[in-house]
XYZ file of C-alpha atoms in Angstrom:
332
model
C 44.642 114.117 66.871
C 46.382 110.801 67.653
C 50.151 110.909 66.935
C 49.976 107.495 65.211
C 47.300 108.795 62.823
C 49.417 111.862 62.032
C 52.444 109.610 61.328
C 50.307 107.468 59.010
C 49.148 110.553 57.037
C 52.780 111.719 56.778
C 53.859 108.298 55.478
C 51.140 108.227 52.801
C 52.312 111.702 51.620
C 55.974 110.739 51.673
C 55.268 107.411 49.917
C 53.374 109.124 47.151
C 56.223 111.677 46.918
C 58.687 108.776 46.660
C 56.530 107.223 43.889
C 56.343 110.570 42.079
C 60.104 110.991 42.292
C 60.596 107.338 41.224
C 58.488 108.218 38.155
C 60.708 111.088 36.904
C 63.876 109.431 38.232
C 63.247 106.165 36.367
C 61.388 107.438 33.302
C 64.691 107.470 31.482
C 65.072 103.715 31.849
C 62.018 102.892 29.873
C 62.277 105.469 27.106
C 65.980 106.424 26.825
C 66.737 104.138 23.920
C 63.689 105.212 21.915
C 64.504 108.880 22.457
C 68.228 108.491 21.670
C 67.419 106.750 18.349
C 64.743 109.324 17.491
C 62.095 106.595 17.305
C 60.022 108.863 19.499
C 60.145 112.571 20.192
C 60.931 113.228 23.848
C 57.471 114.661 24.610
C 55.653 111.820 22.923
C 57.866 109.261 24.625
C 57.170 110.733 28.083
C 53.381 110.911 27.527
C 53.377 107.306 26.371
C 55.552 106.206 29.309
C 53.263 108.012 31.819
C 50.162 106.268 30.429
C 51.779 102.830 30.288
C 53.316 103.238 33.752
C 49.832 103.989 35.144
C 48.244 100.984 33.394
C 51.070 98.731 34.581
C 50.708 99.969 38.164
C 46.971 99.188 38.123
C 47.480 95.628 36.908
C 49.361 93.735 39.659
C 49.918 93.851 43.456
C 52.105 90.814 44.124
C 55.338 92.819 44.434
C 53.595 95.218 46.807
C 52.721 92.305 49.111
C 56.326 91.188 49.053
C 57.510 94.675 50.145
C 54.805 94.753 52.841
C 55.850 91.556 54.629
C 59.209 90.207 53.386
C 61.677 92.840 54.613
C 60.252 93.226 58.104
C 57.020 92.020 59.734
C 54.731 95.070 59.936
C 52.511 93.301 62.492
C 55.333 93.024 65.039
C 57.743 95.848 64.076
C 58.486 98.095 67.041
C 57.774 101.755 66.442
C 56.854 100.800 62.908
C 55.388 104.105 61.761
C 58.604 105.989 62.579
C 60.647 103.284 60.926
C 58.665 103.571 57.673
C 58.741 107.390 57.659
C 62.538 107.337 58.284
C 63.035 104.897 55.414
C 60.980 107.018 52.985
C 62.921 110.153 54.031
C 66.235 108.423 53.414
C 65.211 106.907 50.047
C 63.893 110.230 48.778
C 67.062 111.976 49.780
C 69.282 109.450 47.935
C 67.011 109.481 44.870
C 67.153 113.291 44.589
C 70.942 113.307 45.030
C 71.508 110.720 42.272
C 68.962 112.416 40.012
C 70.716 115.772 40.464
C 74.026 114.308 39.335
C 72.421 112.320 36.495
C 73.388 108.929 37.933
C 70.973 106.077 37.121
C 70.745 104.775 40.704
C 68.198 102.287 41.871
C 65.058 103.483 43.661
C 64.465 99.826 44.679
C 67.853 99.501 46.341
C 67.323 102.828 48.050
C 63.960 102.033 49.668
C 64.823 98.413 50.552
C 68.117 99.441 52.110
C 66.468 102.348 53.956
C 63.720 100.107 55.432
C 66.319 97.615 56.601
C 68.550 100.325 58.079
C 65.698 102.088 59.919
C 64.317 98.717 61.263
C 67.763 97.724 62.559
C 68.111 101.110 64.226
C 64.765 100.580 65.887
C 64.895 96.941 67.016
C 68.237 95.431 66.021
C 69.105 92.897 63.326
C 66.489 90.494 64.654
C 63.749 92.752 63.266
C 64.622 91.702 59.653
C 62.717 88.883 58.013
C 65.873 87.192 56.782
C 64.249 84.614 54.523
C 62.286 87.260 52.625
C 65.004 89.846 52.779
C 67.633 87.515 51.312
C 65.213 86.533 48.545
C 64.753 90.182 47.642
C 68.522 90.863 47.708
C 69.170 87.824 45.487
C 66.681 89.129 42.966
C 68.320 92.575 42.994
C 71.775 91.067 42.467
C 70.961 88.346 39.911
C 68.526 90.349 37.676
C 71.162 92.733 36.163
C 73.553 89.810 35.579
C 70.760 87.902 33.771
C 69.890 91.078 31.865
C 73.487 91.475 30.642
C 73.710 87.849 29.502
C 70.263 87.849 27.885
C 70.922 91.175 26.159
C 74.114 89.728 24.695
C 72.272 86.591 23.498
C 69.259 88.472 22.057
C 71.392 90.898 20.074
C 73.654 88.018 18.815
C 70.541 86.288 17.467
C 69.266 89.529 15.921
C 72.682 90.060 14.229
C 72.576 86.530 12.852
C 69.059 86.864 11.466
C 69.655 90.251 9.775
C 73.348 89.802 8.824
C 72.586 90.028 5.098
C 70.036 92.865 5.373
C 70.583 96.461 4.347
C 71.601 98.321 7.486
C 69.729 101.537 6.783
C 66.505 99.737 5.909
C 66.766 97.426 8.887
C 67.252 100.322 11.306
C 64.293 102.147 9.745
C 62.068 99.130 10.374
C 63.348 98.657 13.878
C 62.724 102.307 14.658
C 59.004 101.620 14.168
C 59.181 98.471 16.249
C 60.912 100.408 18.982
C 57.777 102.466 19.632
C 56.056 99.260 20.649
C 58.961 97.867 22.676
C 59.326 101.219 24.536
C 55.632 101.045 25.403
C 55.963 97.480 26.681
C 58.971 98.391 28.760
C 57.111 101.371 30.282
C 54.217 99.030 31.124
C 56.495 96.519 32.858
C 58.175 99.364 34.755
C 54.760 100.291 36.168
C 53.982 96.662 37.107
C 57.098 96.508 39.348
C 58.223 99.933 40.492
C 54.906 101.517 41.475
C 54.166 98.546 43.679
C 56.972 99.426 46.090
C 55.128 102.483 47.295
C 51.910 100.477 47.501
C 53.636 98.019 49.799
C 55.055 100.759 52.023
C 51.692 102.487 52.494
C 50.084 99.148 53.369
C 52.858 98.578 55.894
C 52.055 101.976 57.419
C 48.357 101.212 57.546
C 49.091 97.958 59.406
C 51.499 99.692 61.754
C 48.891 102.362 62.364
C 46.249 99.761 63.174
C 44.174 100.860 60.168
C 44.549 97.661 58.132
C 44.629 94.005 59.172
C 45.982 92.065 56.177
C 48.720 92.395 53.533
C 46.109 92.911 50.828
C 46.641 96.172 48.990
C 43.647 98.586 49.305
C 42.296 99.739 45.947
C 42.691 103.375 46.840
C 46.383 102.783 47.588
C 46.862 101.132 44.234
C 45.152 103.966 42.359
C 46.949 106.699 44.298
C 50.360 105.135 43.675
C 49.631 104.511 40.002
C 48.602 108.169 39.629
C 51.726 109.427 41.440
C 53.976 107.243 39.276
C 52.221 108.419 36.100
C 52.455 112.095 37.078
C 56.134 111.737 38.019
C 56.836 110.005 34.721
C 55.181 112.875 32.833
C 57.868 115.234 34.114
C 60.748 113.091 32.902
C 64.360 112.817 33.994
C 66.453 114.337 31.215
C 69.793 114.011 32.969
C 69.355 110.270 33.373
C 67.945 109.959 29.838
C 71.244 111.371 28.590
C 73.266 108.847 30.571
C 71.261 105.748 29.833
C 70.456 106.667 26.220
C 73.795 108.031 25.071
C 76.655 107.666 27.473
C 76.713 103.839 27.713
C 76.951 103.247 23.967
C 75.846 104.765 20.653
C 72.373 103.201 20.323
C 70.801 102.351 17.012
C 67.180 101.187 16.630
C 68.230 97.529 16.294
C 70.177 97.793 19.597
C 67.303 99.620 21.243
C 64.744 96.990 20.380
C 67.022 94.222 21.635
C 67.644 96.009 24.919
C 63.997 96.965 25.403
C 62.794 93.347 24.867
C 65.435 92.050 27.228
C 64.590 94.535 29.946
C 60.846 94.113 29.621
C 61.086 90.336 29.750
C 63.135 90.264 32.960
C 61.096 92.965 34.759
C 57.807 91.319 33.898
C 59.171 87.913 34.856
C 60.113 89.321 38.257
C 56.645 90.920 38.626
C 55.043 87.598 37.760
C 56.860 85.809 40.622
C 56.247 88.765 43.001
C 59.825 89.933 43.303
C 60.962 93.563 43.314
C 63.854 94.287 40.945
C 65.660 97.440 39.964
C 64.386 98.593 36.567
C 67.445 100.864 36.451
C 69.882 97.998 36.827
C 67.971 95.666 34.513
C 67.576 98.127 31.657
C 71.108 99.554 31.946
C 72.573 96.030 32.083
C 70.542 94.902 29.057
C 72.005 97.864 27.151
C 75.472 96.892 28.275
C 74.890 93.305 27.158
C 73.611 94.407 23.769
C 76.593 96.794 23.414
C 79.104 94.101 24.299
C 77.525 91.820 21.676
C 77.570 94.631 19.089
C 81.148 95.826 19.724
C 82.919 95.578 23.036
C 85.060 98.639 22.318
C 81.917 100.627 21.474
C 80.715 100.509 25.082
C 81.705 103.335 27.373
C 82.999 101.112 30.160
C 83.886 104.241 32.232
C 80.179 105.180 32.476
C 79.380 101.527 33.198
C 81.909 101.438 36.028
C 80.470 104.646 37.560
C 77.024 103.143 37.396
C 78.197 99.885 38.957
C 79.819 101.698 41.885
C 76.582 103.534 42.514
C 74.628 100.295 42.423
C 76.972 98.687 44.954
C 76.976 101.589 47.434
C 73.244 102.439 47.299
C 72.123 99.675 49.712
C 74.648 100.456 52.502
C 74.307 104.232 52.072
C 70.537 104.192 52.044
C 70.606 101.819 55.006
C 72.822 104.226 56.945
C 70.639 107.193 55.971
C 67.566 105.210 57.083
C 69.172 104.572 60.463
C 70.165 108.270 60.917
C 66.654 109.427 59.874
C 65.134 107.005 62.369
C 67.192 108.349 65.290
C 66.214 111.951 64.386
C 62.524 111.235 63.883
C 62.416 109.070 67.031
C 63.418 112.128 69.050
C 60.629 114.135 67.461
C 57.854 111.513 67.684
């Protein structure tokens, strides 16, 4: 059997594994607020998130095309199949490490950094598509900042509208609304995150001379949507505890504000075909809502720990990608 074909099969398996891990790693982001406020029971929240993630993943492919062609050019990338396999190995390793320690790290940062690191190890810095790569990095950096500001504004407006309302009754109503907002946020998560694995598999098919355009094959879309949904169904309880309880004490009115903020930004990014970190966006929207509610009520120590992880993920995953490439290049 041709070595290139074997590499392509391995990449498809690893990409689906990455998508599966992304599902249970990032499940917390979409449902943490609804679970922490008891708007949804954990099992019900996870089932709903799994279904909505699958539906979201089947709806769009624009972000997948961005991943396919905007970091590196799969049509000209030297030793492309080994580069992609190395990137997936590095991203999976980092995701599992951060999941184990309950740190809400970004799967998006991990895979994008790993692809860049492996490509540089293979062909030098000239292998990067700088225009597309910078655009992706800008989206990853700006989206959590926008989420924080928008979360602050949204909750400030909500406070103003309901300032004279009975707090207990208001929270009871918002707890019902939160079921809907958690579903919407899970849907938007699927529209953006699952597409990263779709783009990677399409890159591998091009590198393996099995595909000739950046269009996403239907079987790739379905396979990635299924892997994401199955991963989501397992859930990431350690990260749920961090996002849903260690940033701030979340009430239903806070949860709805954060969910709406996160969903709006993620879907906006999907609409313009940009990959963003759902982890960063949702965590930052919670921080923005918390700052608007009561600055001292936010656990800034947890926020600082999360921020450090966000900053180091790109360089660490890039380094891991380069190391993985050198190892795999000796084997293949």
